[in-house]
Amino acid sequence: MVSPRIPLVVDTDVGTDDAVALVLALRDPRVEVVAVTAVAGNTSLHNVVQNALYTVEISGAGVPVHPGAARPLLRELATAAEIHGGDGLGDIGLPLRDRIPSPEPAVEALLRAAREHRGELVVVTLAPLTNVALACLTDPDFARSVRRCVMMGGTGRGPGNVTPVAEFNIWVDPEAAAIVFRSGLHITMVGWDVCQADATFSEEELESLRELGTPLAQFCVGIQQVSRRRAITEGRTEGICIPDPLAMAVALDPTLVTESRRLAVAVETRGAVTSGQTVVDHLRVTGLAPNCEVVLRADRGRFMDLVRGALL
Ligand code: RIB
Ligand code: CA
């Protein structure tokens, strides 16, 4: 008997890794992407909406894209053009304009999806958590009715990528992240540390994907040019980390997780040098109840196979 497709909402700041993650979800028969919700992060909200619409279109899907927060709850928006390019998809000249998003705002789409798929909905967050925090604040029942929230964000045990302790998605909007980690959502956190370990693609692996020759393979590899050039300039020979697809892969196939721990995680919002840190209580010294499955390692080989299979 064929299992029913799992309903999925993807909350994203489509950038170059988000786009690959979206393709994985849109091409996977195990899930039905019922909505894509856009939030500012890697690039402006306007660009995110157009990038998401473009990615949905080239994936052959008819999924609505819902515009969300154009900036963090309290702070000014910080973007990442040095990784994703000015347009958010690698500045390779893609026609990223004039597509029409849904008139339904992101928070309303998240709340409606949770109601319509009560107890079944999986929310995959690939971005600053502003939309999800607003959904939690708007309807306290949201967190209880979502089956699982798989998050690319934070660090389980390791350095950050924006500051020594903070990862971008948390660092951009730490107040939103603090709300989400306190909300009661069933969070699986795929942090920067595990993405660096298991979602770093060598130049050879990227070329091997590009040589698949399909339009999606060309797109997913082609949009990585800004970060590839940066890695080469900086002499980083290991390749580039493409994090969001790993979080998406964990949502699609939880057996990809090879090491995880249920731990208490809190978010620093006031530190002068630690703002945006996911503070993980590995030694359980706080006595706080665990609120998160912290992923520590994934099966890199099976992850790479999943990516390859989606781009054929
Ligand atoms: O730190 C990496 C995360 O921040 C990824 O989701 C990337 O797309 C950016 O949003
Ligand atoms: Ca992202």
PDB file of C-alpha atoms and ligand atoms in Angstrom:
ATOM      1  CA  MET A   1       0.000   0.000   0.000  1.00  0.00           C
ATOM      2  CA  VAL A   2       1.362   3.447  -0.954  1.00  0.00           C
ATOM      3  CA  SER A   3       1.786   5.749   2.061  1.00  0.00           C
ATOM      4  CA  PRO A   4      -0.094   9.074   1.818  1.00  0.00           C
ATOM      5  CA  ARG A   5       2.088  12.036   0.903  1.00  0.00           C
ATOM      6  CA  ILE A   6       3.165  14.092   3.908  1.00  0.00           C
ATOM      7  CA  PRO A   7       1.971  17.735   3.735  1.00  0.00           C
ATOM      8  CA  LEU A   8       4.898  20.168   3.864  1.00  0.00           C
ATOM      9  CA  VAL A   9       5.304  23.920   4.141  1.00  0.00           C
ATOM     10  CA  VAL A  10       8.729  25.356   3.261  1.00  0.00           C
ATOM     11  CA  ASP A  11       9.641  28.658   4.922  1.00  0.00           C
ATOM     12  CA  THR A  12      12.528  30.108   2.969  1.00  0.00           C
ATOM     13  CA  ASP A  13      14.734  33.082   2.120  1.00  0.00           C
ATOM     14  CA  VAL A  14      15.547  31.737  -1.349  1.00  0.00           C
ATOM     15  CA  GLY A  15      19.072  31.958  -1.765  1.00  0.00           C
ATOM     16  CA  THR A  16      21.185  29.523  -3.605  1.00  0.00           C
ATOM     17  CA  ASP A  17      20.970  26.667  -1.106  1.00  0.00           C
ATOM     18  CA  ASP A  18      17.284  27.178  -0.393  1.00  0.00           C
ATOM     19  CA  ALA A  19      16.589  26.746  -4.106  1.00  0.00           C
ATOM     20  CA  VAL A  20      18.220  23.308  -4.108  1.00  0.00           C
ATOM     21  CA  ALA A  21      16.233  22.349  -1.013  1.00  0.00           C
ATOM     22  CA  LEU A  22      13.015  23.482  -2.692  1.00  0.00           C
ATOM     23  CA  VAL A  23      13.793  21.355  -5.744  1.00  0.00           C
ATOM     24  CA  LEU A  24      14.329  18.318  -3.491  1.00  0.00           C
ATOM     25  CA  ALA A  25      10.927  18.795  -1.869  1.00  0.00           C
ATOM     26  CA  LEU A  26       9.040  19.601  -5.059  1.00  0.00           C
ATOM     27  CA  ARG A  27      10.442  16.511  -6.784  1.00  0.00           C
ATOM     28  CA  ASP A  28       9.939  14.049  -3.917  1.00  0.00           C
ATOM     29  CA  PRO A  29       6.904  11.731  -4.171  1.00  0.00           C
ATOM     30  CA  ARG A  30       6.863  11.207  -0.402  1.00  0.00           C
ATOM     31  CA  VAL A  31       5.689  14.748   0.298  1.00  0.00           C
ATOM     32  CA  GLU A  32       3.212  17.322  -0.976  1.00  0.00           C
ATOM     33  CA  VAL A  33       4.448  20.904  -0.702  1.00  0.00           C
ATOM     34  CA  VAL A  34       1.210  22.708   0.123  1.00  0.00           C
ATOM     35  CA  ALA A  35       2.791  26.164   0.450  1.00  0.00           C
ATOM     36  CA  VAL A  36       6.047  28.057   0.203  1.00  0.00           C
ATOM     37  CA  THR A  37       6.315  30.999   2.616  1.00  0.00           C
ATOM     38  CA  ALA A  38       8.864  33.718   1.898  1.00  0.00           C
ATOM     39  CA  VAL A  39      10.862  35.734   4.410  1.00  0.00           C
ATOM     40  CA  ALA A  40      13.709  38.219   4.012  1.00  0.00           C
ATOM     41  CA  GLY A  41      17.148  36.901   4.864  1.00  0.00           C
ATOM     42  CA  ASN A  42      19.700  36.009   2.209  1.00  0.00           C
ATOM     43  CA  THR A  43      18.183  38.767   0.090  1.00  0.00           C
ATOM     44  CA  SER A  44      15.228  41.161   0.130  1.00  0.00           C
ATOM     45  CA  LEU A  45      11.704  39.835   0.464  1.00  0.00           C
ATOM     46  CA  HIS A  46      10.962  40.999  -3.083  1.00  0.00           C
ATOM     47  CA  ASN A  47      13.855  38.918  -4.429  1.00  0.00           C
ATOM     48  CA  VAL A  48      12.955  35.927  -2.238  1.00  0.00           C
ATOM     49  CA  VAL A  49       9.395  35.903  -3.599  1.00  0.00           C
ATOM     50  CA  GLN A  50      10.553  36.077  -7.218  1.00  0.00           C
ATOM     51  CA  ASN A  51      13.289  33.491  -6.619  1.00  0.00           C
ATOM     52  CA  ALA A  52      10.835  31.108  -4.969  1.00  0.00           C
ATOM     53  CA  LEU A  53       8.316  31.527  -7.802  1.00  0.00           C
ATOM     54  CA  TYR A  54      11.047  30.886 -10.364  1.00  0.00           C
ATOM     55  CA  THR A  55      12.265  27.770  -8.555  1.00  0.00           C
ATOM     56  CA  VAL A  56       8.721  26.399  -8.217  1.00  0.00           C
ATOM     57  CA  GLU A  57       8.130  27.038 -11.929  1.00  0.00           C
ATOM     58  CA  ILE A  58      11.281  25.310 -13.183  1.00  0.00           C
ATOM     59  CA  SER A  59      10.503  22.377 -10.895  1.00  0.00           C
ATOM     60  CA  GLY A  60       7.232  21.968 -12.763  1.00  0.00           C
ATOM     61  CA  ALA A  61       5.155  22.553  -9.659  1.00  0.00           C
ATOM     62  CA  GLY A  62       2.119  24.754  -9.113  1.00  0.00           C
ATOM     63  CA  VAL A  63       2.703  25.565  -5.456  1.00  0.00           C
ATOM     64  CA  PRO A  64       1.707  29.014  -4.152  1.00  0.00           C
ATOM     65  CA  VAL A  65       4.348  31.367  -2.753  1.00  0.00           C
ATOM     66  CA  HIS A  66       3.170  33.545   0.144  1.00  0.00           C
ATOM     67  CA  PRO A  67       5.026  36.780   0.952  1.00  0.00           C
ATOM     68  CA  GLY A  68       5.971  37.142   4.619  1.00  0.00           C
ATOM     69  CA  ALA A  69       8.180  39.352   6.751  1.00  0.00           C
ATOM     70  CA  ALA A  70      10.349  41.903   4.968  1.00  0.00           C
ATOM     71  CA  ARG A  71      12.560  42.347   8.045  1.00  0.00           C
ATOM     72  CA  PRO A  72      13.247  40.796  11.468  1.00  0.00           C
ATOM     73  CA  LEU A  73      10.888  41.406  14.414  1.00  0.00           C
ATOM     74  CA  LEU A  74      13.031  44.107  16.009  1.00  0.00           C
ATOM     75  CA  ARG A  75      16.330  44.393  14.178  1.00  0.00           C
ATOM     76  CA  GLU A  76      17.370  45.765  10.819  1.00  0.00           C
ATOM     77  CA  LEU A  77      17.622  43.205   8.028  1.00  0.00           C
ATOM     78  CA  ALA A  78      21.077  41.832   7.225  1.00  0.00           C
ATOM     79  CA  THR A  79      21.445  39.977   3.917  1.00  0.00           C
ATOM     80  CA  ALA A  80      24.164  37.722   2.424  1.00  0.00           C
ATOM     81  CA  ALA A  81      24.929  38.881  -1.111  1.00  0.00           C
ATOM     82  CA  GLU A  82      28.534  37.754  -0.661  1.00  0.00           C
ATOM     83  CA  ILE A  83      27.266  34.156  -0.761  1.00  0.00           C
ATOM     84  CA  HIS A  84      24.057  34.335  -2.787  1.00  0.00           C
ATOM     85  CA  GLY A  85      24.683  37.260  -5.115  1.00  0.00           C
ATOM     86  CA  GLY A  86      22.688  40.463  -5.332  1.00  0.00           C
ATOM     87  CA  ASP A  87      19.602  38.742  -6.727  1.00  0.00           C
ATOM     88  CA  GLY A  88      19.850  35.822  -4.290  1.00  0.00           C
ATOM     89  CA  LEU A  89      20.331  33.203  -7.017  1.00  0.00           C
ATOM     90  CA  GLY A  90      23.959  33.679  -7.924  1.00  0.00           C
ATOM     91  CA  ASP A  91      23.654  36.692 -10.286  1.00  0.00           C
ATOM     92  CA  ILE A  92      23.688  34.422 -13.355  1.00  0.00           C
ATOM     93  CA  GLY A  93      21.122  36.495 -15.261  1.00  0.00           C
ATOM     94  CA  LEU A  94      18.009  34.403 -14.568  1.00  0.00           C
ATOM     95  CA  PRO A  95      14.668  36.045 -15.482  1.00  0.00           C
ATOM     96  CA  LEU A  96      13.586  36.638 -11.875  1.00  0.00           C
ATOM     97  CA  ARG A  97      10.764  39.100 -12.279  1.00  0.00           C
ATOM     98  CA  ASP A  98       7.049  39.644 -12.861  1.00  0.00           C
ATOM     99  CA  ARG A  99       5.824  36.381 -11.360  1.00  0.00           C
ATOM    100  CA  ILE A 100       2.735  36.736  -9.176  1.00  0.00           C
ATOM    101  CA  PRO A 101       2.709  35.465  -5.575  1.00  0.00           C
ATOM    102  CA  SER A 102      -0.348  34.389  -3.648  1.00  0.00           C
ATOM    103  CA  PRO A 103      -2.383  37.245  -2.148  1.00  0.00           C
ATOM    104  CA  GLU A 104      -2.489  35.281   1.131  1.00  0.00           C
ATOM    105  CA  PRO A 105       0.250  36.429   3.544  1.00  0.00           C
ATOM    106  CA  ALA A 106       2.755  33.861   4.825  1.00  0.00           C
ATOM    107  CA  VAL A 107       1.545  33.769   8.419  1.00  0.00           C
ATOM    108  CA  GLU A 108      -2.051  33.149   7.324  1.00  0.00           C
ATOM    109  CA  ALA A 109      -0.855  30.402   4.985  1.00  0.00           C
ATOM    110  CA  LEU A 110       1.115  28.741   7.799  1.00  0.00           C
ATOM    111  CA  LEU A 111      -1.861  28.876  10.190  1.00  0.00           C
ATOM    112  CA  ARG A 112      -4.301  27.606   7.544  1.00  0.00           C
ATOM    113  CA  ALA A 113      -1.989  24.723   6.572  1.00  0.00           C
ATOM    114  CA  ALA A 114      -1.632  23.715  10.233  1.00  0.00           C
ATOM    115  CA  ARG A 115      -5.423  23.718  10.634  1.00  0.00           C
ATOM    116  CA  GLU A 116      -6.115  21.861   7.395  1.00  0.00           C
ATOM    117  CA  HIS A 117      -3.416  19.237   8.073  1.00  0.00           C
ATOM    118  CA  ARG A 118      -3.691  19.084  11.855  1.00  0.00           C
ATOM    119  CA  GLY A 119      -1.185  16.683  13.352  1.00  0.00           C
ATOM    120  CA  GLU A 120       0.293  15.864   9.935  1.00  0.00           C
ATOM    121  CA  LEU A 121       1.953  19.062   8.707  1.00  0.00           C
ATOM    122  CA  VAL A 122       5.741  19.239   8.561  1.00  0.00           C
ATOM    123  CA  VAL A 123       7.174  22.763   8.473  1.00  0.00           C
ATOM    124  CA  VAL A 124      10.697  23.026   7.063  1.00  0.00           C
ATOM    125  CA  THR A 125      12.397  26.307   7.969  1.00  0.00           C
ATOM    126  CA  LEU A 126      15.391  27.336   5.882  1.00  0.00           C
ATOM    127  CA  ALA A 127      15.572  30.981   6.916  1.00  0.00           C
ATOM    128  CA  PRO A 128      15.337  33.510   9.725  1.00  0.00           C
ATOM    129  CA  LEU A 129      12.354  32.474  11.863  1.00  0.00           C
ATOM    130  CA  THR A 130      10.364  35.710  11.646  1.00  0.00           C
ATOM    131  CA  ASN A 131       7.338  34.173   9.854  1.00  0.00           C
ATOM    132  CA  VAL A 132       7.210  31.134  12.121  1.00  0.00           C
ATOM    133  CA  ALA A 133       7.536  33.259  15.256  1.00  0.00           C
ATOM    134  CA  LEU A 134       4.650  35.451  14.082  1.00  0.00           C
ATOM    135  CA  ALA A 135       2.571  32.327  13.425  1.00  0.00           C
ATOM    136  CA  CYS A 136       3.293  31.066  16.953  1.00  0.00           C
ATOM    137  CA  LEU A 137       2.362  34.449  18.455  1.00  0.00           C
ATOM    138  CA  THR A 138      -0.775  34.793  16.352  1.00  0.00           C
ATOM    139  CA  ASP A 139      -2.230  31.377  17.223  1.00  0.00           C
ATOM    140  CA  PRO A 140      -0.885  29.413  20.215  1.00  0.00           C
ATOM    141  CA  ASP A 141      -2.528  26.328  18.762  1.00  0.00           C
ATOM    142  CA  PHE A 142      -0.167  26.451  15.769  1.00  0.00           C
ATOM    143  CA  ALA A 143       2.782  24.877  17.584  1.00  0.00           C
ATOM    144  CA  ARG A 144       0.591  22.077  18.962  1.00  0.00           C
ATOM    145  CA  SER A 145      -0.944  21.222  15.597  1.00  0.00           C
ATOM    146  CA  VAL A 146       2.300  21.014  13.588  1.00  0.00           C
ATOM    147  CA  ARG A 147       3.650  17.462  13.510  1.00  0.00           C
ATOM    148  CA  ARG A 148       7.308  18.458  13.135  1.00  0.00           C
ATOM    149  CA  CYS A 149       9.468  21.497  12.404  1.00  0.00           C
ATOM    150  CA  VAL A 150      12.748  20.632  10.686  1.00  0.00           C
ATOM    151  CA  MET A 151      15.022  23.659  10.884  1.00  0.00           C
ATOM    152  CA  MET A 152      18.235  24.597   9.189  1.00  0.00           C
ATOM    153  CA  GLY A 153      19.645  26.869  11.860  1.00  0.00           C
ATOM    154  CA  GLY A 154      21.903  27.300  14.838  1.00  0.00           C
ATOM    155  CA  THR A 155      24.819  25.086  15.750  1.00  0.00           C
ATOM    156  CA  GLY A 156      24.546  21.861  17.711  1.00  0.00           C
ATOM    157  CA  ARG A 157      28.158  21.895  18.797  1.00  0.00           C
ATOM    158  CA  GLY A 158      30.466  24.092  16.887  1.00  0.00           C
ATOM    159  CA  PRO A 159      31.233  27.559  15.642  1.00  0.00           C
ATOM    160  CA  GLY A 160      28.792  29.840  13.957  1.00  0.00           C
ATOM    161  CA  ASN A 161      29.166  31.152  10.421  1.00  0.00           C
ATOM    162  CA  VAL A 162      28.420  34.820  11.098  1.00  0.00           C
ATOM    163  CA  THR A 163      30.006  35.197  14.524  1.00  0.00           C
ATOM    164  CA  PRO A 164      32.088  32.665  16.458  1.00  0.00           C
ATOM    165  CA  VAL A 165      28.871  31.349  18.030  1.00  0.00           C
ATOM    166  CA  ALA A 166      25.942  32.353  15.778  1.00  0.00           C
ATOM    167  CA  GLU A 167      24.588  30.878  12.549  1.00  0.00           C
ATOM    168  CA  PHE A 168      22.958  33.249  10.024  1.00  0.00           C
ATOM    169  CA  ASN A 169      19.276  32.180  10.278  1.00  0.00           C
ATOM    170  CA  ILE A 170      19.306  32.616  14.054  1.00  0.00           C
ATOM    171  CA  TRP A 171      21.625  35.643  14.069  1.00  0.00           C
ATOM    172  CA  VAL A 172      19.437  37.671  11.667  1.00  0.00           C
ATOM    173  CA  ASP A 173      16.409  37.447  13.983  1.00  0.00           C
ATOM    174  CA  PRO A 174      17.330  36.052  17.416  1.00  0.00           C
ATOM    175  CA  GLU A 175      14.123  37.338  19.016  1.00  0.00           C
ATOM    176  CA  ALA A 176      12.074  35.315  16.532  1.00  0.00           C
ATOM    177  CA  ALA A 177      14.240  32.266  17.119  1.00  0.00           C
ATOM    178  CA  ALA A 178      13.831  32.571  20.899  1.00  0.00           C
ATOM    179  CA  ILE A 179      10.043  32.625  20.462  1.00  0.00           C
ATOM    180  CA  VAL A 180      10.129  29.556  18.204  1.00  0.00           C
ATOM    181  CA  PHE A 181      12.346  27.518  20.542  1.00  0.00           C
ATOM    182  CA  ARG A 182       9.988  28.353  23.447  1.00  0.00           C
ATOM    183  CA  SER A 183       6.817  27.694  21.429  1.00  0.00           C
ATOM    184  CA  GLY A 184       6.452  23.959  21.967  1.00  0.00           C
ATOM    185  CA  LEU A 185       7.028  23.195  18.271  1.00  0.00           C
ATOM    186  CA  HIS A 186       8.544  19.727  17.791  1.00  0.00           C
ATOM    187  CA  ILE A 187      11.863  21.003  16.458  1.00  0.00           C
ATOM    188  CA  THR A 188      14.566  19.004  14.718  1.00  0.00           C
ATOM    189  CA  MET A 189      17.538  21.345  14.457  1.00  0.00           C
ATOM    190  CA  VAL A 190      20.015  20.759  11.625  1.00  0.00           C
ATOM    191  CA  GLY A 191      22.798  23.135  12.560  1.00  0.00           C
ATOM    192  CA  TRP A 192      25.654  24.704  10.682  1.00  0.00           C
ATOM    193  CA  ASP A 193      28.082  22.229  12.238  1.00  0.00           C
ATOM    194  CA  VAL A 194      26.382  19.143  10.803  1.00  0.00           C
ATOM    195  CA  CYS A 195      25.868  20.894   7.452  1.00  0.00           C
ATOM    196  CA  GLN A 196      29.569  21.694   7.260  1.00  0.00           C
ATOM    197  CA  ALA A 197      30.396  18.077   8.079  1.00  0.00           C
ATOM    198  CA  ASP A 198      27.869  16.393   5.789  1.00  0.00           C
ATOM    199  CA  ALA A 199      26.683  18.937   3.204  1.00  0.00           C
ATOM    200  CA  THR A 200      29.961  20.301   1.870  1.00  0.00           C
ATOM    201  CA  PHE A 201      30.239  19.648  -1.865  1.00  0.00           C
ATOM    202  CA  SER A 202      33.670  19.416  -3.488  1.00  0.00           C
ATOM    203  CA  GLU A 203      34.305  20.955  -6.895  1.00  0.00           C
ATOM    204  CA  GLU A 204      34.360  17.435  -8.314  1.00  0.00           C
ATOM    205  CA  GLU A 205      30.970  16.619  -6.756  1.00  0.00           C
ATOM    206  CA  LEU A 206      29.478  19.856  -8.066  1.00  0.00           C
ATOM    207  CA  GLU A 207      30.793  19.158 -11.562  1.00  0.00           C
ATOM    208  CA  SER A 208      29.465  15.609 -11.381  1.00  0.00           C
ATOM    209  CA  LEU A 209      26.005  16.993 -10.589  1.00  0.00           C
ATOM    210  CA  ARG A 210      26.245  19.567 -13.382  1.00  0.00           C
ATOM    211  CA  GLU A 211      27.220  16.831 -15.822  1.00  0.00           C
ATOM    212  CA  LEU A 212      23.866  15.150 -15.216  1.00  0.00           C
ATOM    213  CA  GLY A 213      22.906  17.670 -17.863  1.00  0.00           C
ATOM    214  CA  THR A 214      19.278  18.184 -16.839  1.00  0.00           C
ATOM    215  CA  PRO A 215      17.853  21.738 -16.563  1.00  0.00           C
ATOM    216  CA  LEU A 216      17.446  21.324 -12.788  1.00  0.00           C
ATOM    217  CA  ALA A 217      21.020  20.078 -12.400  1.00  0.00           C
ATOM    218  CA  GLN A 218      22.333  22.997 -14.444  1.00  0.00           C
ATOM    219  CA  PHE A 219      20.237  25.407 -12.362  1.00  0.00           C
ATOM    220  CA  CYS A 220      21.160  23.988  -8.943  1.00  0.00           C
ATOM    221  CA  VAL A 221      24.887  23.979  -9.706  1.00  0.00           C
ATOM    222  CA  GLY A 222      24.935  27.145 -11.807  1.00  0.00           C
ATOM    223  CA  ILE A 223      23.505  29.342  -9.069  1.00  0.00           C
ATOM    224  CA  GLN A 224      26.368  28.385  -6.720  1.00  0.00           C
ATOM    225  CA  GLN A 225      28.929  30.369  -8.704  1.00  0.00           C
ATOM    226  CA  VAL A 226      29.316  33.246  -6.241  1.00  0.00           C
ATOM    227  CA  SER A 227      30.117  30.999  -3.282  1.00  0.00           C
ATOM    228  CA  ARG A 228      32.313  28.744  -5.447  1.00  0.00           C
ATOM    229  CA  ARG A 229      34.392  31.702  -6.605  1.00  0.00           C
ATOM    230  CA  ARG A 230      34.627  32.956  -3.010  1.00  0.00           C
ATOM    231  CA  ALA A 231      35.841  29.541  -1.809  1.00  0.00           C
ATOM    232  CA  ILE A 232      38.507  29.426  -4.503  1.00  0.00           C
ATOM    233  CA  THR A 233      39.622  32.999  -3.752  1.00  0.00           C
ATOM    234  CA  GLU A 234      39.859  32.148  -0.059  1.00  0.00           C
ATOM    235  CA  GLY A 235      41.751  28.943  -0.790  1.00  0.00           C
ATOM    236  CA  ARG A 236      39.114  26.696   0.727  1.00  0.00           C
ATOM    237  CA  THR A 237      39.878  23.447  -1.098  1.00  0.00           C
ATOM    238  CA  GLU A 238      37.200  21.354   0.589  1.00  0.00           C
ATOM    239  CA  GLY A 239      34.477  22.963  -1.530  1.00  0.00           C
ATOM    240  CA  ILE A 240      31.299  24.789  -0.501  1.00  0.00           C
ATOM    241  CA  CYS A 241      28.726  24.050   2.160  1.00  0.00           C
ATOM    242  CA  ILE A 242      25.166  23.964   0.772  1.00  0.00           C
ATOM    243  CA  PRO A 243      23.214  23.637   4.042  1.00  0.00           C
ATOM    244  CA  ASP A 244      19.493  23.925   3.338  1.00  0.00           C
ATOM    245  CA  PRO A 245      19.228  20.754   1.209  1.00  0.00           C
ATOM    246  CA  LEU A 246      20.495  18.708   4.162  1.00  0.00           C
ATOM    247  CA  ALA A 247      17.745  20.006   6.433  1.00  0.00           C
ATOM    248  CA  MET A 248      15.231  19.292   3.672  1.00  0.00           C
ATOM    249  CA  ALA A 249      16.658  15.792   3.193  1.00  0.00           C
ATOM    250  CA  VAL A 250      16.228  15.123   6.929  1.00  0.00           C
ATOM    251  CA  ALA A 251      12.592  16.193   6.614  1.00  0.00           C
ATOM    252  CA  LEU A 252      12.110  13.918   3.594  1.00  0.00           C
ATOM    253  CA  ASP A 253      13.918  10.953   5.150  1.00  0.00           C
ATOM    254  CA  PRO A 254      14.528  11.139   8.920  1.00  0.00           C
ATOM    255  CA  THR A 255      16.654   7.968   8.727  1.00  0.00           C
ATOM    256  CA  LEU A 256      19.411  10.134   7.231  1.00  0.00           C
ATOM    257  CA  VAL A 257      20.142  11.286  10.790  1.00  0.00           C
ATOM    258  CA  THR A 258      22.931   9.103  12.195  1.00  0.00           C
ATOM    259  CA  GLU A 259      23.468  10.970  15.472  1.00  0.00           C
ATOM    260  CA  SER A 260      21.122  13.265  17.411  1.00  0.00           C
ATOM    261  CA  ARG A 261      20.240  14.126  21.007  1.00  0.00           C
ATOM    262  CA  ARG A 262      17.094  15.519  22.595  1.00  0.00           C
ATOM    263  CA  LEU A 263      18.351  18.553  24.464  1.00  0.00           C
ATOM    264  CA  ALA A 264      17.276  21.897  25.870  1.00  0.00           C
ATOM    265  CA  VAL A 265      18.138  24.719  23.481  1.00  0.00           C
ATOM    266  CA  ALA A 266      17.786  28.428  24.196  1.00  0.00           C
ATOM    267  CA  VAL A 267      18.629  31.440  22.028  1.00  0.00           C
ATOM    268  CA  GLU A 268      20.790  34.330  23.224  1.00  0.00           C
ATOM    269  CA  THR A 269      19.183  37.666  22.293  1.00  0.00           C
ATOM    270  CA  ARG A 270      21.091  40.142  24.466  1.00  0.00           C
ATOM    271  CA  GLY A 271      24.763  39.158  24.317  1.00  0.00           C
ATOM    272  CA  ALA A 272      27.152  41.807  23.125  1.00  0.00           C
ATOM    273  CA  VAL A 273      29.232  39.120  21.369  1.00  0.00           C
ATOM    274  CA  THR A 274      26.913  36.090  21.638  1.00  0.00           C
ATOM    275  CA  SER A 275      23.652  37.372  20.170  1.00  0.00           C
ATOM    276  CA  GLY A 276      22.061  34.671  17.993  1.00  0.00           C
ATOM    277  CA  GLN A 277      23.813  31.776  19.721  1.00  0.00           C
ATOM    278  CA  THR A 278      21.832  28.557  20.109  1.00  0.00           C
ATOM    279  CA  VAL A 279      22.809  27.601  23.640  1.00  0.00           C
ATOM    280  CA  VAL A 280      22.626  23.793  23.735  1.00  0.00           C
ATOM    281  CA  ASP A 281      22.530  22.146  27.176  1.00  0.00           C
ATOM    282  CA  HIS A 282      24.633  19.063  26.300  1.00  0.00           C
ATOM    283  CA  LEU A 283      25.391  18.249  29.959  1.00  0.00           C
ATOM    284  CA  ARG A 284      21.807  18.911  31.058  1.00  0.00           C
ATOM    285  CA  VAL A 285      23.028  21.355  33.729  1.00  0.00           C
ATOM    286  CA  THR A 286      20.054  23.710  33.413  1.00  0.00           C
ATOM    287  CA  GLY A 287      17.466  21.140  34.381  1.00  0.00           C
ATOM    288  CA  LEU A 288      15.330  22.529  31.556  1.00  0.00           C
ATOM    289  CA  ALA A 289      13.159  20.053  29.666  1.00  0.00           C
ATOM    290  CA  PRO A 290      14.530  19.140  26.231  1.00  0.00           C
ATOM    291  CA  ASN A 291      12.751  21.134  23.511  1.00  0.00           C
ATOM    292  CA  CYS A 292      14.698  20.052  20.457  1.00  0.00           C
ATOM    293  CA  GLU A 293      16.165  17.089  18.619  1.00  0.00           C
ATOM    294  CA  VAL A 294      19.670  18.353  17.910  1.00  0.00           C
ATOM    295  CA  VAL A 295      21.090  16.623  14.834  1.00  0.00           C
ATOM    296  CA  LEU A 296      24.823  16.016  15.162  1.00  0.00           C
ATOM    297  CA  ARG A 297      25.658  13.846  12.151  1.00  0.00           C
ATOM    298  CA  ALA A 298      23.910  12.668   8.999  1.00  0.00           C
ATOM    299  CA  ASP A 299      24.582  10.000   6.380  1.00  0.00           C
ATOM    300  CA  ARG A 300      26.505  12.035   3.825  1.00  0.00           C
ATOM    301  CA  GLY A 301      26.517   9.311   1.175  1.00  0.00           C
ATOM    302  CA  ARG A 302      22.769   8.789   1.218  1.00  0.00           C
ATOM    303  CA  PHE A 303      22.253  12.559   1.286  1.00  0.00           C
ATOM    304  CA  MET A 304      24.350  12.980  -1.846  1.00  0.00           C
ATOM    305  CA  ASP A 305      22.408  10.148  -3.512  1.00  0.00           C
ATOM    306  CA  LEU A 306      19.115  11.864  -2.658  1.00  0.00           C
ATOM    307  CA  VAL A 307      20.305  15.142  -4.198  1.00  0.00           C
ATOM    308  CA  ARG A 308      21.547  13.348  -7.316  1.00  0.00           C
ATOM    309  CA  GLY A 309      18.294  11.445  -7.695  1.00  0.00           C
ATOM    310  CA  ALA A 310      16.229  14.630  -7.548  1.00  0.00           C
ATOM    311  CA  LEU A 311      18.246  16.292 -10.314  1.00  0.00           C
ATOM    312  CA  LEU A 312      18.146  13.455 -12.843  1.00  0.00           C
TER     313      LEU A 312
HETATM  314  O1  RIB B   1      23.601  29.746   7.739  1.00  0.00           O
HETATM  315  C1  RIB B   1      23.086  29.178   6.567  1.00  0.00           C
HETATM  316  C2  RIB B   1      21.652  29.528   6.385  1.00  0.00           C
HETATM  317  O2  RIB B   1      21.516  30.939   6.233  1.00  0.00           O
HETATM  318  C3  RIB B   1      21.046  28.939   5.107  1.00  0.00           C
HETATM  319  O3  RIB B   1      19.681  28.738   5.308  1.00  0.00           O
HETATM  320  C4  RIB B   1      21.277  30.009   4.104  1.00  0.00           C
HETATM  321  O4  RIB B   1      20.344  29.939   3.023  1.00  0.00           O
HETATM  322  C5  RIB B   1      21.014  31.232   4.929  1.00  0.00           C
HETATM  323  O5  RIB B   1      19.606  31.429   4.989  1.00  0.00           O
HETATM  324 CA    CA B   2      18.149  29.756   3.663  1.00  0.00          CA
END
